[in-house]
PDB file of C-alpha atoms in Angstrom:
ATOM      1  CA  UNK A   1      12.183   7.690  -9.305  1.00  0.00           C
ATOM      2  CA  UNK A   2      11.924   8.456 -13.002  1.00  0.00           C
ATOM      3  CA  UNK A   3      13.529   5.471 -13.500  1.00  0.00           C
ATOM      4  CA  UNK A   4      10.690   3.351 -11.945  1.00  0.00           C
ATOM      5  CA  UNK A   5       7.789   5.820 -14.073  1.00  0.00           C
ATOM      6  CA  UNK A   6       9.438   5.021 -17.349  1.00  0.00           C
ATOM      7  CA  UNK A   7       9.590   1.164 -16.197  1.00  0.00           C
ATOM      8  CA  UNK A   8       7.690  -0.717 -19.559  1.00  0.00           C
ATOM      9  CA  UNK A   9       6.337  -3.280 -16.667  1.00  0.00           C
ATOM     10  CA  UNK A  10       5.226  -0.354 -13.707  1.00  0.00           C
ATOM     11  CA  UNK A  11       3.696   1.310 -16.845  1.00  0.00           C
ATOM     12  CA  UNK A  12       1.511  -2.235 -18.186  1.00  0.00           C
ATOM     13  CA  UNK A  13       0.651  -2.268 -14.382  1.00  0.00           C
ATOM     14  CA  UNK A  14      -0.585   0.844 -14.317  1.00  0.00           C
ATOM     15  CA  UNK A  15      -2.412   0.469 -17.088  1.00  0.00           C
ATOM     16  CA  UNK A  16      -3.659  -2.815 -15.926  1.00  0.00           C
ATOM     17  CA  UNK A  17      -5.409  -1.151 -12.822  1.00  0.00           C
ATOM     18  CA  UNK A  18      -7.061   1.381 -14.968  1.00  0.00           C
ATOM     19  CA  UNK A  19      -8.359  -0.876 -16.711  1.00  0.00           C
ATOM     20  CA  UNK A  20      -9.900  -2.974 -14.037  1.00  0.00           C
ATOM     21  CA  UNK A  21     -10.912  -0.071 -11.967  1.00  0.00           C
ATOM     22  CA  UNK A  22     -12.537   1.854 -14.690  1.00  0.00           C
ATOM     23  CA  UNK A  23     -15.613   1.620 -13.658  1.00  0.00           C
ATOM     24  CA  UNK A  24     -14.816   1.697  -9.478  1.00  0.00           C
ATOM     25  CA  UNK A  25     -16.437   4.054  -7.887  1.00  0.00           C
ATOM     26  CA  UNK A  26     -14.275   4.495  -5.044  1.00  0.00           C
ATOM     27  CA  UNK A  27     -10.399   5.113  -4.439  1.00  0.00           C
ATOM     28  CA  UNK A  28      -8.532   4.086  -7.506  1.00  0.00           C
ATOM     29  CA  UNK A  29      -5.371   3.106  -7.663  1.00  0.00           C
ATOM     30  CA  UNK A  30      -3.739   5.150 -10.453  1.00  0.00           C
ATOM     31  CA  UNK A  31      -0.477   7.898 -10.631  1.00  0.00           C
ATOM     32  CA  UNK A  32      -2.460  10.271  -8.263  1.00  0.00           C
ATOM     33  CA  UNK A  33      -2.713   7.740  -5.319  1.00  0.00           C
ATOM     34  CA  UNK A  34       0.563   6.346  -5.938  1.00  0.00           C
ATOM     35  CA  UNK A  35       2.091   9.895  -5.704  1.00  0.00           C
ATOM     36  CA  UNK A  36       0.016  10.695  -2.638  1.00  0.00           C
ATOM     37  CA  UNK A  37       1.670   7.762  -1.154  1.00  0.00           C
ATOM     38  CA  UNK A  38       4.910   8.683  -1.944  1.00  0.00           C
ATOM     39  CA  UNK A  39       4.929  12.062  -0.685  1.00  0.00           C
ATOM     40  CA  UNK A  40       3.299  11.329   2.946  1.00  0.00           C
ATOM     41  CA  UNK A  41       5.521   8.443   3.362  1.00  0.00           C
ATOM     42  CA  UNK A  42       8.502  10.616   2.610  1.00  0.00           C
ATOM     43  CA  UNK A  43       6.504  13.550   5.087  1.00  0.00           C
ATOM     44  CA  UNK A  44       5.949  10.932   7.790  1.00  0.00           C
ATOM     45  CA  UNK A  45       9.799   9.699   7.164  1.00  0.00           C
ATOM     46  CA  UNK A  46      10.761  12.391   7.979  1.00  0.00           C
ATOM     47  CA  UNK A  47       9.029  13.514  10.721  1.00  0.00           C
ATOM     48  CA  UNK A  48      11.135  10.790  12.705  1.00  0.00           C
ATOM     49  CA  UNK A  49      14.324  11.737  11.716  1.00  0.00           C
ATOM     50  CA  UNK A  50      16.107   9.300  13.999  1.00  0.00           C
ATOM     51  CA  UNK A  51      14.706   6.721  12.850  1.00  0.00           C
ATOM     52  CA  UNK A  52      14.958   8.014   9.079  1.00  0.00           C
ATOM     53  CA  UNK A  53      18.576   8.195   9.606  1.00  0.00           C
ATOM     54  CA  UNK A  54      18.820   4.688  11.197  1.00  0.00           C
ATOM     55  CA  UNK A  55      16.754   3.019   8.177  1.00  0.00           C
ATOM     56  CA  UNK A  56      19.258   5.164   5.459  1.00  0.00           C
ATOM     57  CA  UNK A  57      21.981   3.285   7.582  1.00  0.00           C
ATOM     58  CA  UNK A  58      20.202  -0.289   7.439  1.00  0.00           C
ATOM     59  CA  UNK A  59      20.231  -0.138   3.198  1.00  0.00           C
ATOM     60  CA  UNK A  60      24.015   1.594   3.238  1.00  0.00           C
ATOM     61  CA  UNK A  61      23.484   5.301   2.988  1.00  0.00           C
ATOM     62  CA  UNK A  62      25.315   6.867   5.401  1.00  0.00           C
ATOM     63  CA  UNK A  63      22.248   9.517   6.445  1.00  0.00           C
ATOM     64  CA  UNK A  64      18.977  10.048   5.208  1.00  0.00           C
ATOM     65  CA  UNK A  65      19.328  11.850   1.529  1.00  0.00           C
ATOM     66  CA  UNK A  66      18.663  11.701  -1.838  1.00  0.00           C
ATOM     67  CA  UNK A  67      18.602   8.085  -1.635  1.00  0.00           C
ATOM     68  CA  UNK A  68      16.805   7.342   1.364  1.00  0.00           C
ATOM     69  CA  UNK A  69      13.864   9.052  -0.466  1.00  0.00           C
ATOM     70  CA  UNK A  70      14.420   7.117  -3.445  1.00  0.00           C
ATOM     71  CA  UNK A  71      13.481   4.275  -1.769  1.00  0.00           C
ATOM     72  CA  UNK A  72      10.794   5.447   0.054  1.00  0.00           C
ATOM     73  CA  UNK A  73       9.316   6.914  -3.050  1.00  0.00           C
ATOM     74  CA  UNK A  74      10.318   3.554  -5.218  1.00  0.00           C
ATOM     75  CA  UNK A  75       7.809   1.179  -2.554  1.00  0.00           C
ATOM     76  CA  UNK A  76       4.992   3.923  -2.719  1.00  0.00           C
ATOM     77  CA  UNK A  77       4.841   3.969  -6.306  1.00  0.00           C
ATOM     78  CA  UNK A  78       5.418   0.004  -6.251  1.00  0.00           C
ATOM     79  CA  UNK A  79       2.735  -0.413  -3.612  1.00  0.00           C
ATOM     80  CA  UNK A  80      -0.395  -1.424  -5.360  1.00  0.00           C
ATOM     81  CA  UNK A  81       1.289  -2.759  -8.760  1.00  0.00           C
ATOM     82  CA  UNK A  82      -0.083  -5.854  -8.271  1.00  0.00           C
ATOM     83  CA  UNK A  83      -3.921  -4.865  -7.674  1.00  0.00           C
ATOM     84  CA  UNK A  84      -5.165  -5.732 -11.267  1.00  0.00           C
ATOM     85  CA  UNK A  85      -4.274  -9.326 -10.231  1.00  0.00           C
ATOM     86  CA  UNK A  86      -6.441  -9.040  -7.119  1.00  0.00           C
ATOM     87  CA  UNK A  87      -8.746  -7.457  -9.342  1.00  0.00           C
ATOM     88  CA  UNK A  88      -8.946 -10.947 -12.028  1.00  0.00           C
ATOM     89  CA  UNK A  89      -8.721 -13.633  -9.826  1.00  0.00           C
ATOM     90  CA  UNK A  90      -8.566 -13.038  -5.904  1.00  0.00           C
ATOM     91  CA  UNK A  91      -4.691 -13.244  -5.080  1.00  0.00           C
ATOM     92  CA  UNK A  92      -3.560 -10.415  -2.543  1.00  0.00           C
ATOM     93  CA  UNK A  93      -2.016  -7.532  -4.763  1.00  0.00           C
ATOM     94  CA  UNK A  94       0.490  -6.657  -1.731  1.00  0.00           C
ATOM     95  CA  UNK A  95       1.899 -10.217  -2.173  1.00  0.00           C
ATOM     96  CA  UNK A  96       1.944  -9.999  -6.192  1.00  0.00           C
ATOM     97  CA  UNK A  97       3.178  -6.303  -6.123  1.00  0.00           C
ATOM     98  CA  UNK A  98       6.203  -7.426  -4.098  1.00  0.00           C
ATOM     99  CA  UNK A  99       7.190  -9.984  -6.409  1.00  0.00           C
ATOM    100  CA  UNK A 100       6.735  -7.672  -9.526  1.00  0.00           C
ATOM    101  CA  UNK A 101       8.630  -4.913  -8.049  1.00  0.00           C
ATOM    102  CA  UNK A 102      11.830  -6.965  -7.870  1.00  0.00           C
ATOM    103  CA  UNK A 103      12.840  -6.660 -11.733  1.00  0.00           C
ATOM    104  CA  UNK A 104      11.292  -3.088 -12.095  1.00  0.00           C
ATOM    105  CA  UNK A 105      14.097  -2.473  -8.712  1.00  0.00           C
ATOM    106  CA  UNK A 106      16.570  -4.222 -10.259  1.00  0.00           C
ATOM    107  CA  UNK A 107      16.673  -2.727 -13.141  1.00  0.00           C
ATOM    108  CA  UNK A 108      16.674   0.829 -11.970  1.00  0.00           C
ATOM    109  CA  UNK A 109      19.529   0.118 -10.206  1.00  0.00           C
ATOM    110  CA  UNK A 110      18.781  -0.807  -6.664  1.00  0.00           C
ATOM    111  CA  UNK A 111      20.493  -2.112  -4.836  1.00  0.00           C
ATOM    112  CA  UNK A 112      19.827  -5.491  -3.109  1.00  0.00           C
ATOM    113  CA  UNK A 113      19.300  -4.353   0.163  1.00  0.00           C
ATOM    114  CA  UNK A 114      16.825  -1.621  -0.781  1.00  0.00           C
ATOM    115  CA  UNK A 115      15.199  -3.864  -2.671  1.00  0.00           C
ATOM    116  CA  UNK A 116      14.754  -6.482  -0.144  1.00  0.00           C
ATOM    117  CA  UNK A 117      13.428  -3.783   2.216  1.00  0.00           C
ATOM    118  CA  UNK A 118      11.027  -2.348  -0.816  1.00  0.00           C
ATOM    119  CA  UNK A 119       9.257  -5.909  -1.171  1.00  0.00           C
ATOM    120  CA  UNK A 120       9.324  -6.121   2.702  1.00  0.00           C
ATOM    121  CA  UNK A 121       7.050  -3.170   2.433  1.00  0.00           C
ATOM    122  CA  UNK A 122       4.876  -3.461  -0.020  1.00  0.00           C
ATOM    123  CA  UNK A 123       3.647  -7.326   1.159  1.00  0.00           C
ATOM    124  CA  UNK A 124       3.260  -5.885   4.102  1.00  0.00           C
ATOM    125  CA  UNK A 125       1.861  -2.565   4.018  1.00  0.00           C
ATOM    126  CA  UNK A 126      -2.041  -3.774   4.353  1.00  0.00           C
ATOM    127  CA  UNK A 127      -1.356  -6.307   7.076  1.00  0.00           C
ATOM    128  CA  UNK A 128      -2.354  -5.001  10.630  1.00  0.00           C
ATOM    129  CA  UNK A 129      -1.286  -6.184  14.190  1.00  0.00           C
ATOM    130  CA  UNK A 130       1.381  -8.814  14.457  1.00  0.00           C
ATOM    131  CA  UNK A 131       0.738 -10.226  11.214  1.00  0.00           C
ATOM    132  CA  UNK A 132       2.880  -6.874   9.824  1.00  0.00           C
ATOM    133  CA  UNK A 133       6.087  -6.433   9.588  1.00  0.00           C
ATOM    134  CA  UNK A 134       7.085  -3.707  11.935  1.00  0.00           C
ATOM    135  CA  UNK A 135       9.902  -2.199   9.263  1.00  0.00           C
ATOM    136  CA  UNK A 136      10.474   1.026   9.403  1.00  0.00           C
ATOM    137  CA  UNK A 137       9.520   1.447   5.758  1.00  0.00           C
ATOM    138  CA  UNK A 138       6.545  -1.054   5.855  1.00  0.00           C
ATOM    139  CA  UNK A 139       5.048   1.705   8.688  1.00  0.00           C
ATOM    140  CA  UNK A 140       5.252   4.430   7.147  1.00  0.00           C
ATOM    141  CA  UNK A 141       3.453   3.131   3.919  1.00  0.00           C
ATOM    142  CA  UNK A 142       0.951   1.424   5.270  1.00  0.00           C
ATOM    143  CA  UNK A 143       0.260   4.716   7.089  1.00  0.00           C
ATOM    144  CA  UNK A 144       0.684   6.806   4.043  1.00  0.00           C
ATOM    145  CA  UNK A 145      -2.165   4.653   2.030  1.00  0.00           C
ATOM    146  CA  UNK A 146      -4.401   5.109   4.785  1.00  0.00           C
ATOM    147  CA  UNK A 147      -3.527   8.938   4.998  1.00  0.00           C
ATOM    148  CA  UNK A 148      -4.156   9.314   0.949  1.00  0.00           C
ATOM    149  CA  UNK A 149      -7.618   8.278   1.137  1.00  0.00           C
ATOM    150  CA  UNK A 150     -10.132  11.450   0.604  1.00  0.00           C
ATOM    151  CA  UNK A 151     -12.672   9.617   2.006  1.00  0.00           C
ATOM    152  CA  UNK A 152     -14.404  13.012   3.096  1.00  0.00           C
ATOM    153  CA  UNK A 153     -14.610  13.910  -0.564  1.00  0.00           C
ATOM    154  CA  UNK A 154     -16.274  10.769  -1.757  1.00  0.00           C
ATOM    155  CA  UNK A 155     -19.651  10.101  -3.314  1.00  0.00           C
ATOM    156  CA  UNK A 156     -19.103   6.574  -2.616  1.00  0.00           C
ATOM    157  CA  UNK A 157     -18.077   6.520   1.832  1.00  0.00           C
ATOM    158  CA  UNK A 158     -21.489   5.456   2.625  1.00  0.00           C
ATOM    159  CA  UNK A 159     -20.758   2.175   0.692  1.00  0.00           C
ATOM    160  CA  UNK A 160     -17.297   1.451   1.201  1.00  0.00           C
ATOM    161  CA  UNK A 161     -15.977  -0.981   3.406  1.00  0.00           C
ATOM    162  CA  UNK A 162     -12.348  -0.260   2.777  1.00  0.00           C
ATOM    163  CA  UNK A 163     -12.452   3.042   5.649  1.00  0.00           C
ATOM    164  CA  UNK A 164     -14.069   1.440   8.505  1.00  0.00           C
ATOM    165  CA  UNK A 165     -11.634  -1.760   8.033  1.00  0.00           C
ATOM    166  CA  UNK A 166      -8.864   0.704   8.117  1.00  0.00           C
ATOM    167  CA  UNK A 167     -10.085   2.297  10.899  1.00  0.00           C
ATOM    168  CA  UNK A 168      -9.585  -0.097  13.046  1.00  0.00           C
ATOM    169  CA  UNK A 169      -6.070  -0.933  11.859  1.00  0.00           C
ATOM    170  CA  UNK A 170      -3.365   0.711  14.901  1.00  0.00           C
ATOM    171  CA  UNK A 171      -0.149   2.140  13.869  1.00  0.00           C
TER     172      UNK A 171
END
């Protein structure tokens, strides 16, 4: 994980969405979300242990450990590294995100098969019905962004569209 937070390109991207969101006045897309993310994925991964242990299997660990939650935490904070795209000229950040994420992965030393499951995720974790993937990874993080949303705490929920569309998304 430190790996990926050190990245020089995760770290321009993060920098990027600052930037674009600086003055947003809803959810932002910065460390604190991406570390929400991380940590109810790896709550909700958990929570199905079978199915944890299965997906460790699928990418070559022989149980859910150490680096099972590597990659769980690697697509959270790679989830929205592509929104400052979205942000300057209307391409789908999931989609953009995916494709960035495959040097910062490769370079911190995953391997191919996490990374193909990684990229899975993250172009898929805002897709809803049968339009997403149904991975066990690409669940749990497109249930984690929904679940990191304070919307109860924000000045802003009267206005924002993003809640009620995710609302009505079924996981």
């Amino acid at each position: 994980m430190q790996q990926i937070l050190d990245h020089p390109r995760f770290i321009d991207c993060l920098s990027r969405n600052e930037e674009k969101e600086a003055s947003r006045r809803f959810c932002r897309h910065d460390m604190t979300h991406l570390l929400d993310v991380a940590r109810i994925a790896y709550i909700l991964a958990l929570e199905k242990p079978a199915a944890f242990d299965a997906f460790a299997r699928a990418i070559g660990h022989p149980e859910r450990g150490q680096a099972a939650k590597e990659v769980v935490y690697g697509a959270a904070l790679l989830h929205d590294m592509g929104k400052w795209k979205q942000y300057e000229d209307g391409e789908d950040h999931a989609e953009v995100g995916a494709r960035l994420c495959l040097g910062v992965l490769g370079e911190c030393g995953y391997s191919q098969s996490e990374i193909d499951v990684i990229a899975e995720a993250i172009v898929n974790h805002r897709k809803k019905g049968k339009n997403r993937s149904d991975s066990f990874l690409g669940s749990i993080l497109a249930q984690a962004d929904v679940h990191s949303r304070l919307c109860c705490r924000c000045g802003g929920k009267s206005d924002c569209r993003w809640r009620l569309k995710q609302e009505r998304l079924e996981y």
